[in-house]
Amino acid sequence: MTGSLQSHGWRRCATVKSPVVLCSSKTAAEMTDIQRELGLDGLPLIAENGAVIQPDVRWEDTSRSLSGMAHQDIAQCLARIRASRQYKFTTFDDVDVQTIGEWTGLTRLRATLACKHEASRDLNLARQRRTDGAI
């Protein structure tokens, strides 16, 4: 998303009243902040790689849509996998905002917003080395 916004071609769409719909792996909280920064407040957005769809705030009788599993359900599933398969991995839920900022280069505010997953989960996977030689 960031590279697309750097070209500023999206501004032409806004000037001719064509809606600019941001789409990214970022959380809806991050995207709402980016919309505010760009003057695109309230327009539709697609977050978390399509798992969260937020309609235009001016549309009546619509609400945010989550496809697939909710963040907490994913967390529970990953906890079972972690325990049963003995995988070692780290998620944003396992670390503090400062660590997320160090990993990603995000500001403290953006790192905080990056934690607000609704229907996905960031995962850093490194499989535990087994002592019996099996892979």
mmCIF file of C-alpha atoms in Angstrom, residues 25-129:
data_model
loop_
_atom_site.group_PDB
_atom_site.id
_atom_site.type_symbol
_atom_site.label_atom_id
_atom_site.label_comp_id
_atom_site.label_asym_id
_atom_site.label_seq_id
_atom_site.Cartn_x
_atom_site.Cartn_y
_atom_site.Cartn_z
ATOM 1 C CA SER A 25 -2.570 -6.221 5.044
ATOM 2 C CA LYS A 26 -2.621 -3.485 7.683
ATOM 3 C CA THR A 27 -5.275 -3.448 10.391
ATOM 4 C CA ALA A 28 -8.416 -1.361 9.990
ATOM 5 C CA ALA A 29 -7.163 0.818 12.853
ATOM 6 C CA GLU A 30 -3.942 1.556 10.951
ATOM 7 C CA MET A 31 -5.824 2.178 7.730
ATOM 8 C CA THR A 32 -8.293 4.530 9.384
ATOM 9 C CA ASP A 33 -5.326 6.535 10.678
ATOM 10 C CA ILE A 34 -3.791 6.590 7.183
ATOM 11 C CA GLN A 35 -7.137 7.686 5.720
ATOM 12 C CA ARG A 36 -7.258 10.549 8.219
ATOM 13 C CA GLU A 37 -3.706 11.545 7.308
ATOM 14 C CA LEU A 38 -4.577 11.569 3.586
ATOM 15 C CA GLY A 39 -7.918 13.342 3.957
ATOM 16 C CA LEU A 40 -9.853 10.209 2.965
ATOM 17 C CA ASP A 41 -11.814 9.886 6.223
ATOM 18 C CA GLY A 42 -14.859 7.657 6.121
ATOM 19 C CA LEU A 43 -14.279 6.090 2.704
ATOM 20 C CA PRO A 44 -14.470 2.305 2.344
ATOM 21 C CA LEU A 45 -11.374 0.270 3.134
ATOM 22 C CA ILE A 46 -10.198 -3.304 2.895
ATOM 23 C CA ALA A 47 -7.873 -4.386 5.703
ATOM 24 C CA GLU A 48 -6.014 -7.480 6.864
ATOM 25 C CA ASN A 49 -5.668 -8.830 3.303
ATOM 26 C CA GLY A 50 -9.413 -8.744 2.703
ATOM 27 C CA ALA A 51 -10.460 -10.211 6.048
ATOM 28 C CA VAL A 52 -11.952 -6.860 7.132
ATOM 29 C CA ILE A 53 -14.144 -4.785 4.835
ATOM 30 C CA GLN A 54 -15.300 -1.394 6.084
ATOM 31 C CA PRO A 55 -17.997 0.285 3.974
ATOM 32 C CA ASP A 56 -18.266 4.015 3.474
ATOM 33 C CA VAL A 57 -19.472 5.597 6.721
ATOM 34 C CA ARG A 58 -22.158 7.508 4.778
ATOM 35 C CA TRP A 59 -23.839 4.315 3.575
ATOM 36 C CA GLU A 60 -26.913 3.451 5.584
ATOM 37 C CA ASP A 61 -27.653 -0.039 6.871
ATOM 38 C CA THR A 62 -24.107 -1.305 6.405
ATOM 39 C CA SER A 63 -21.519 -2.453 8.858
ATOM 40 C CA ARG A 64 -17.964 -3.720 8.956
ATOM 41 C CA SER A 65 -17.635 -7.239 7.588
ATOM 42 C CA LEU A 66 -15.215 -9.902 8.813
ATOM 43 C CA SER A 67 -14.563 -12.875 6.568
ATOM 44 C CA GLY A 68 -13.184 -16.057 8.034
ATOM 45 C CA MET A 69 -12.142 -16.414 11.652
ATOM 46 C CA ALA A 70 -11.996 -13.674 14.268
ATOM 47 C CA HIS A 71 -8.624 -12.757 15.737
ATOM 48 C CA GLN A 72 -9.333 -14.496 19.055
ATOM 49 C CA ASP A 73 -10.372 -17.719 17.298
ATOM 50 C CA ILE A 74 -7.143 -17.655 15.301
ATOM 51 C CA ALA A 75 -5.219 -17.117 18.543
ATOM 52 C CA GLN A 76 -6.829 -20.187 20.105
ATOM 53 C CA CYS A 77 -6.113 -22.291 17.019
ATOM 54 C CA LEU A 78 -2.467 -21.191 16.993
ATOM 55 C CA ALA A 79 -2.150 -21.981 20.705
ATOM 56 C CA ARG A 80 -3.302 -25.547 19.997
ATOM 57 C CA ILE A 81 -0.853 -25.872 17.096
ATOM 58 C CA ARG A 82 1.947 -24.415 19.199
ATOM 59 C CA ALA A 83 1.303 -26.963 21.943
ATOM 60 C CA SER A 84 0.611 -30.050 19.826
ATOM 61 C CA ARG A 85 3.306 -29.563 17.167
ATOM 62 C CA GLN A 86 5.834 -27.940 19.473
ATOM 63 C CA TYR A 87 6.344 -25.034 17.095
ATOM 64 C CA LYS A 88 8.064 -21.952 18.344
ATOM 65 C CA PHE A 89 6.672 -18.746 16.957
ATOM 66 C CA THR A 90 6.011 -15.244 18.099
ATOM 67 C CA THR A 91 2.968 -13.116 17.368
ATOM 68 C CA PHE A 92 2.276 -9.456 18.021
ATOM 69 C CA ASP A 93 0.170 -10.626 20.975
ATOM 70 C CA ASP A 94 3.310 -12.114 22.564
ATOM 71 C CA VAL A 95 5.355 -8.910 22.603
ATOM 72 C CA ASP A 96 4.987 -5.262 23.587
ATOM 73 C CA VAL A 97 4.477 -2.236 21.353
ATOM 74 C CA GLN A 98 8.139 -1.230 21.594
ATOM 75 C CA THR A 99 9.230 -4.613 20.204
ATOM 76 C CA ILE A 100 6.730 -4.357 17.358
ATOM 77 C CA GLY A 101 8.129 -0.917 16.548
ATOM 78 C CA GLU A 102 11.664 -2.327 16.506
ATOM 79 C CA TRP A 103 10.655 -5.213 14.235
ATOM 80 C CA THR A 104 8.662 -3.076 11.809
ATOM 81 C CA GLY A 105 10.089 0.424 11.982
ATOM 82 C CA LEU A 106 6.620 1.748 12.862
ATOM 83 C CA THR A 107 6.138 4.699 15.190
ATOM 84 C CA ARG A 108 4.755 3.915 18.651
ATOM 85 C CA LEU A 109 1.268 5.035 17.564
ATOM 86 C CA ARG A 110 1.319 2.940 14.390
ATOM 87 C CA ALA A 111 2.752 -0.070 16.264
ATOM 88 C CA THR A 112 -0.137 0.241 18.732
ATOM 89 C CA LEU A 113 -2.618 0.351 15.847
ATOM 90 C CA ALA A 114 -0.880 -2.643 14.230
ATOM 91 C CA CYS A 115 -1.849 -4.710 17.299
ATOM 92 C CA LYS A 116 -5.556 -4.172 16.696
ATOM 93 C CA HIS A 117 -6.175 -7.226 14.513
ATOM 94 C CA GLU A 118 -9.775 -8.250 14.022
ATOM 95 C CA ALA A 119 -9.499 -11.207 11.650
ATOM 96 C CA SER A 120 -5.829 -12.094 11.247
ATOM 97 C CA ARG A 121 -2.658 -12.557 13.216
ATOM 98 C CA ASP A 122 0.967 -11.663 12.466
ATOM 99 C CA LEU A 123 3.208 -14.667 12.906
ATOM 100 C CA ASN A 124 6.973 -15.088 13.048
ATOM 101 C CA LEU A 125 7.565 -18.819 12.705
ATOM 102 C CA ALA A 126 10.761 -20.666 13.550
ATOM 103 C CA ARG A 127 10.214 -24.368 14.049
ATOM 104 C CA GLN A 128 11.758 -25.818 17.157
ATOM 105 C CA ARG A 129 14.789 -27.977 16.510
#
